[in-house]
Amino acid sequence: MANLLCFQNHTIPSFSSPLNTAHDSPSFNLSGIKFPSIADNGRRQCLNAISYKSRSGIEIDNKDRKLLEEYGFDPDEILSEPTPKSKGRKGSSKTGGKGRQAIVEEPRPPRETHKLLQVLAGKARRKKLLSPKGMDVRPMMEVVKAAAFSILQAAGGTPASLQPGRWLDLYSGTGSVGIEAISRGCSEAHFVEMDPWVVSDILQPNLECTGFLDVSTIHTVRVEDFLKRADQFLGIKGPFDYISVTPPYMLVDYGVLMDQISSSSVIGENSFIVVEYPLKTDMLDSCGCLVKIADRRFGRTHLAIYGPHWAQKKK
């Protein structure tokens, strides 16, 4: 279809034209180009135009070019003016094909690590551990970790160390709890962490620097999925002797989580479970066949420990 642009002198009628030009307006717009109004013999006149735009812009013939020049316009200047475009704000969305909006996300700053954690006791005592800067991962406080292992060791009948066994570190993050368990006597540990960056840049280096990588297994999967398919991940090894649960406080429902753990094959009659939870959270007195043997408060952080009935006498 050829581009068409026609111009004709006429007097503005009393009704609104397609150009929406008001009688008292000093100027009007045509296809995104602003023209001043023209008066002739006391009558206000304007240019009426019908146009078809292609991707290459507006094209006019010699007759219309002469008409523009007659009224004092420069055709080359008019045609060279770019169509006004709205400036997008930083971080705003841009319209893609077919009217769909593509969200433009600002690049996130690179995640960084530092060494503020350490192993408290055992074979890897005082070994420094990596942890992420910021609040991406919230490791268990050292005072809470020390209290948890003291209770577990006393309940197991060996106050100086843990009884040999298998440890499951759910929401492991830095792996500091599972690493502490191996350092204090556990024979192996399984770490469940869904963030690939945390696994590759923090958890695995921590296991390597402590020398515990050979006795560790990392599961890069959601905790909920791991609990549902524990038999597929673990085979016929049976339940764990110790389980630590240190989730992000605001992202889990503790009632649902503890129910998933109690119905999973990861616990047995002689298992111990360490749960870190926030203030104003109601924790049940039992988890499956296990009973609560300790409940401690450290500021806004609480620590609940579940174990077999016989461990209540040794707590």
PDB file of C-alpha atoms in Angstrom, residues 74-229:
ATOM      1  CA  ASP A  74      10.458  22.973   5.391  1.00  0.00           C
ATOM      2  CA  PRO A  75       9.403  19.482   4.169  1.00  0.00           C
ATOM      3  CA  ASP A  76      12.851  17.966   4.823  1.00  0.00           C
ATOM      4  CA  GLU A  77      12.883  19.271   8.388  1.00  0.00           C
ATOM      5  CA  ILE A  78       9.365  17.950   9.057  1.00  0.00           C
ATOM      6  CA  LEU A  79      10.124  14.500   7.674  1.00  0.00           C
ATOM      7  CA  SER A  80      13.430  14.230   9.549  1.00  0.00           C
ATOM      8  CA  GLU A  81      11.906  14.868  12.982  1.00  0.00           C
ATOM      9  CA  PRO A  82      11.765  11.622  14.948  1.00  0.00           C
ATOM     10  CA  THR A  83       8.499  10.510  16.452  1.00  0.00           C
ATOM     11  CA  PRO A  84       8.456  11.433  20.139  1.00  0.00           C
ATOM     12  CA  LYS A  85       9.084   8.435  22.361  1.00  0.00           C
ATOM     13  CA  SER A  86       8.421   8.115  26.023  1.00  0.00           C
ATOM     14  CA  LYS A  87      11.523   7.635  28.104  1.00  0.00           C
ATOM     15  CA  GLY A  88      11.479   4.478  30.142  1.00  0.00           C
ATOM     16  CA  ARG A  89      12.490   4.630  33.756  1.00  0.00           C
ATOM     17  CA  LYS A  90      15.340   2.551  35.070  1.00  0.00           C
ATOM     18  CA  GLY A  91      14.180  -0.901  36.025  1.00  0.00           C
ATOM     19  CA  SER A  92      10.793  -0.506  34.295  1.00  0.00           C
ATOM     20  CA  SER A  93       9.284  -3.050  31.947  1.00  0.00           C
ATOM     21  CA  LYS A  94       9.490  -2.761  28.154  1.00  0.00           C
ATOM     22  CA  THR A  95       6.770  -3.794  25.740  1.00  0.00           C
ATOM     23  CA  GLY A  96       7.745  -6.785  23.627  1.00  0.00           C
ATOM     24  CA  GLY A  97       6.141  -8.310  20.542  1.00  0.00           C
ATOM     25  CA  LYS A  98       2.367  -8.611  20.349  1.00  0.00           C
ATOM     26  CA  GLY A  99       1.850  -6.206  23.250  1.00  0.00           C
ATOM     27  CA  ARG A 100       3.500  -8.465  25.808  1.00  0.00           C
ATOM     28  CA  GLN A 101       5.604  -6.817  28.464  1.00  0.00           C
ATOM     29  CA  ALA A 102       9.085  -8.138  29.154  1.00  0.00           C
ATOM     30  CA  ILE A 103      10.276  -7.400  32.680  1.00  0.00           C
ATOM     31  CA  VAL A 104      13.753  -5.891  32.712  1.00  0.00           C
ATOM     32  CA  GLU A 105      15.512  -6.893  35.916  1.00  0.00           C
ATOM     33  CA  GLU A 106      18.500  -5.037  37.229  1.00  0.00           C
ATOM     34  CA  PRO A 107      21.536  -7.318  37.698  1.00  0.00           C
ATOM     35  CA  ARG A 108      22.032  -8.440  41.274  1.00  0.00           C
ATOM     36  CA  PRO A 109      25.399  -7.704  42.889  1.00  0.00           C
ATOM     37  CA  PRO A 110      27.700 -10.723  43.192  1.00  0.00           C
ATOM     38  CA  ARG A 111      27.287 -12.719  46.389  1.00  0.00           C
ATOM     39  CA  GLU A 112      30.267 -12.642  48.720  1.00  0.00           C
ATOM     40  CA  THR A 113      31.517 -14.779  51.583  1.00  0.00           C
ATOM     41  CA  HIS A 114      33.504 -14.258  54.771  1.00  0.00           C
ATOM     42  CA  LYS A 115      34.885 -16.430  57.579  1.00  0.00           C
ATOM     43  CA  LEU A 116      33.060 -15.650  60.816  1.00  0.00           C
ATOM     44  CA  LEU A 117      32.119 -19.189  61.869  1.00  0.00           C
ATOM     45  CA  GLN A 118      34.292 -21.858  63.401  1.00  0.00           C
ATOM     46  CA  VAL A 119      34.076 -25.461  64.567  1.00  0.00           C
ATOM     47  CA  LEU A 120      33.691 -25.438  68.351  1.00  0.00           C
ATOM     48  CA  ALA A 121      35.041 -28.840  69.408  1.00  0.00           C
ATOM     49  CA  GLY A 122      36.394 -32.178  68.231  1.00  0.00           C
ATOM     50  CA  LYS A 123      38.792 -33.114  65.450  1.00  0.00           C
ATOM     51  CA  ALA A 124      38.278 -29.897  63.447  1.00  0.00           C
ATOM     52  CA  ARG A 125      38.198 -27.538  66.436  1.00  0.00           C
ATOM     53  CA  ARG A 126      38.829 -23.860  65.598  1.00  0.00           C
ATOM     54  CA  LYS A 127      38.670 -24.475  61.853  1.00  0.00           C
ATOM     55  CA  LYS A 128      37.234 -21.375  60.178  1.00  0.00           C
ATOM     56  CA  LEU A 129      34.134 -21.839  58.033  1.00  0.00           C
ATOM     57  CA  LEU A 130      32.817 -19.782  55.148  1.00  0.00           C
ATOM     58  CA  SER A 131      29.432 -18.085  55.391  1.00  0.00           C
ATOM     59  CA  PRO A 132      27.644 -15.622  53.057  1.00  0.00           C
ATOM     60  CA  LYS A 133      27.642 -11.909  53.710  1.00  0.00           C
ATOM     61  CA  GLY A 134      24.168 -10.524  54.283  1.00  0.00           C
ATOM     62  CA  MET A 135      21.090 -12.488  55.313  1.00  0.00           C
ATOM     63  CA  ASP A 136      20.860 -14.973  52.418  1.00  0.00           C
ATOM     64  CA  VAL A 137      21.753 -17.766  54.832  1.00  0.00           C
ATOM     65  CA  ARG A 138      21.402 -17.495  58.600  1.00  0.00           C
ATOM     66  CA  PRO A 139      23.757 -19.933  60.360  1.00  0.00           C
ATOM     67  CA  MET A 140      22.962 -21.229  63.833  1.00  0.00           C
ATOM     68  CA  MET A 141      24.503 -19.023  66.512  1.00  0.00           C
ATOM     69  CA  GLU A 142      27.519 -20.557  68.225  1.00  0.00           C
ATOM     70  CA  VAL A 143      25.944 -20.327  71.676  1.00  0.00           C
ATOM     71  CA  VAL A 144      22.880 -22.224  70.411  1.00  0.00           C
ATOM     72  CA  LYS A 145      25.023 -24.811  68.642  1.00  0.00           C
ATOM     73  CA  ALA A 146      27.155 -25.363  71.750  1.00  0.00           C
ATOM     74  CA  ALA A 147      24.039 -25.873  73.911  1.00  0.00           C
ATOM     75  CA  ALA A 148      22.485 -28.300  71.409  1.00  0.00           C
ATOM     76  CA  PHE A 149      25.528 -30.567  71.317  1.00  0.00           C
ATOM     77  CA  SER A 150      25.945 -30.463  75.086  1.00  0.00           C
ATOM     78  CA  ILE A 151      22.346 -31.703  75.519  1.00  0.00           C
ATOM     79  CA  LEU A 152      22.751 -34.399  72.846  1.00  0.00           C
ATOM     80  CA  GLN A 153      26.017 -35.682  74.309  1.00  0.00           C
ATOM     81  CA  ALA A 154      24.583 -35.822  77.834  1.00  0.00           C
ATOM     82  CA  ALA A 155      21.405 -37.543  76.611  1.00  0.00           C
ATOM     83  CA  GLY A 156      23.494 -40.122  74.751  1.00  0.00           C
ATOM     84  CA  GLY A 157      25.509 -40.934  77.848  1.00  0.00           C
ATOM     85  CA  THR A 158      28.838 -39.568  76.560  1.00  0.00           C
ATOM     86  CA  PRO A 159      29.209 -35.933  77.701  1.00  0.00           C
ATOM     87  CA  ALA A 160      32.606 -35.498  76.007  1.00  0.00           C
ATOM     88  CA  SER A 161      31.515 -36.442  72.480  1.00  0.00           C
ATOM     89  CA  LEU A 162      28.676 -37.768  70.347  1.00  0.00           C
ATOM     90  CA  GLN A 163      27.932 -41.423  69.975  1.00  0.00           C
ATOM     91  CA  PRO A 164      28.976 -42.656  66.504  1.00  0.00           C
ATOM     92  CA  GLY A 165      26.067 -42.432  64.086  1.00  0.00           C
ATOM     93  CA  ARG A 166      24.614 -40.757  60.996  1.00  0.00           C
ATOM     94  CA  TRP A 167      23.619 -37.081  60.986  1.00  0.00           C
ATOM     95  CA  LEU A 168      21.049 -35.417  58.696  1.00  0.00           C
ATOM     96  CA  ASP A 169      21.452 -31.650  58.351  1.00  0.00           C
ATOM     97  CA  LEU A 170      18.229 -30.180  56.883  1.00  0.00           C
ATOM     98  CA  TYR A 171      18.412 -26.604  55.510  1.00  0.00           C
ATOM     99  CA  SER A 172      22.155 -27.048  55.969  1.00  0.00           C
ATOM    100  CA  GLY A 173      23.352 -23.760  54.431  1.00  0.00           C
ATOM    101  CA  THR A 174      26.978 -23.413  55.516  1.00  0.00           C
ATOM    102  CA  GLY A 175      26.955 -26.968  56.892  1.00  0.00           C
ATOM    103  CA  SER A 176      28.270 -25.786  60.253  1.00  0.00           C
ATOM    104  CA  VAL A 177      25.923 -28.038  62.267  1.00  0.00           C
ATOM    105  CA  GLY A 178      26.673 -31.224  60.316  1.00  0.00           C
ATOM    106  CA  ILE A 179      30.394 -30.427  60.297  1.00  0.00           C
ATOM    107  CA  GLU A 180      30.300 -29.931  64.060  1.00  0.00           C
ATOM    108  CA  ALA A 181      28.614 -33.335  64.366  1.00  0.00           C
ATOM    109  CA  ILE A 182      31.336 -35.110  62.372  1.00  0.00           C
ATOM    110  CA  SER A 183      34.022 -33.297  64.325  1.00  0.00           C
ATOM    111  CA  ARG A 184      32.462 -34.517  67.601  1.00  0.00           C
ATOM    112  CA  GLY A 185      32.211 -38.178  66.635  1.00  0.00           C
ATOM    113  CA  CYS A 186      29.528 -38.827  64.001  1.00  0.00           C
ATOM    114  CA  SER A 187      30.592 -41.313  61.355  1.00  0.00           C
ATOM    115  CA  GLU A 188      28.878 -39.587  58.407  1.00  0.00           C
ATOM    116  CA  ALA A 189      26.584 -36.666  57.572  1.00  0.00           C
ATOM    117  CA  HIS A 190      24.043 -35.843  54.871  1.00  0.00           C
ATOM    118  CA  PHE A 191      23.451 -32.202  53.935  1.00  0.00           C
ATOM    119  CA  VAL A 192      20.213 -30.995  52.286  1.00  0.00           C
ATOM    120  CA  GLU A 193      20.536 -27.552  50.674  1.00  0.00           C
ATOM    121  CA  MET A 194      18.598 -26.318  47.631  1.00  0.00           C
ATOM    122  CA  ASP A 195      20.728 -23.258  46.717  1.00  0.00           C
ATOM    123  CA  PRO A 196      23.376 -24.306  44.137  1.00  0.00           C
ATOM    124  CA  TRP A 197      25.568 -21.272  44.880  1.00  0.00           C
ATOM    125  CA  VAL A 198      25.622 -22.048  48.603  1.00  0.00           C
ATOM    126  CA  VAL A 199      26.514 -25.674  47.828  1.00  0.00           C
ATOM    127  CA  SER A 200      29.348 -24.866  45.410  1.00  0.00           C
ATOM    128  CA  ASP A 201      30.829 -21.759  47.047  1.00  0.00           C
ATOM    129  CA  ILE A 202      30.255 -22.380  50.764  1.00  0.00           C
ATOM    130  CA  LEU A 203      29.178 -25.883  51.804  1.00  0.00           C
ATOM    131  CA  GLN A 204      31.571 -27.911  49.672  1.00  0.00           C
ATOM    132  CA  PRO A 205      34.621 -25.694  50.456  1.00  0.00           C
ATOM    133  CA  ASN A 206      33.806 -25.986  54.176  1.00  0.00           C
ATOM    134  CA  LEU A 207      33.755 -29.775  53.919  1.00  0.00           C
ATOM    135  CA  GLU A 208      37.033 -29.746  52.010  1.00  0.00           C
ATOM    136  CA  CYS A 209      38.869 -27.471  54.447  1.00  0.00           C
ATOM    137  CA  THR A 210      37.785 -29.575  57.439  1.00  0.00           C
ATOM    138  CA  GLY A 211      38.674 -32.841  55.688  1.00  0.00           C
ATOM    139  CA  PHE A 212      35.124 -34.234  55.989  1.00  0.00           C
ATOM    140  CA  LEU A 213      34.161 -34.362  52.307  1.00  0.00           C
ATOM    141  CA  ASP A 214      34.747 -38.126  52.076  1.00  0.00           C
ATOM    142  CA  VAL A 215      32.236 -38.871  54.853  1.00  0.00           C
ATOM    143  CA  SER A 216      29.635 -36.388  53.615  1.00  0.00           C
ATOM    144  CA  THR A 217      26.794 -36.520  51.082  1.00  0.00           C
ATOM    145  CA  ILE A 218      25.216 -33.364  49.668  1.00  0.00           C
ATOM    146  CA  HIS A 219      21.621 -33.396  48.394  1.00  0.00           C
ATOM    147  CA  THR A 220      20.834 -30.271  46.312  1.00  0.00           C
ATOM    148  CA  VAL A 221      17.075 -30.508  46.632  1.00  0.00           C
ATOM    149  CA  ARG A 222      14.186 -28.957  48.548  1.00  0.00           C
ATOM    150  CA  VAL A 223      13.747 -30.330  52.058  1.00  0.00           C
ATOM    151  CA  GLU A 224      10.082 -31.173  51.397  1.00  0.00           C
ATOM    152  CA  ASP A 225      11.034 -33.270  48.368  1.00  0.00           C
ATOM    153  CA  PHE A 226      13.839 -34.987  50.265  1.00  0.00           C
ATOM    154  CA  LEU A 227      11.511 -35.998  53.094  1.00  0.00           C
ATOM    155  CA  LYS A 228       8.930 -37.371  50.665  1.00  0.00           C
ATOM    156  CA  ARG A 229      11.484 -39.434  48.739  1.00  0.00           C
TER     157      ARG A 229
END
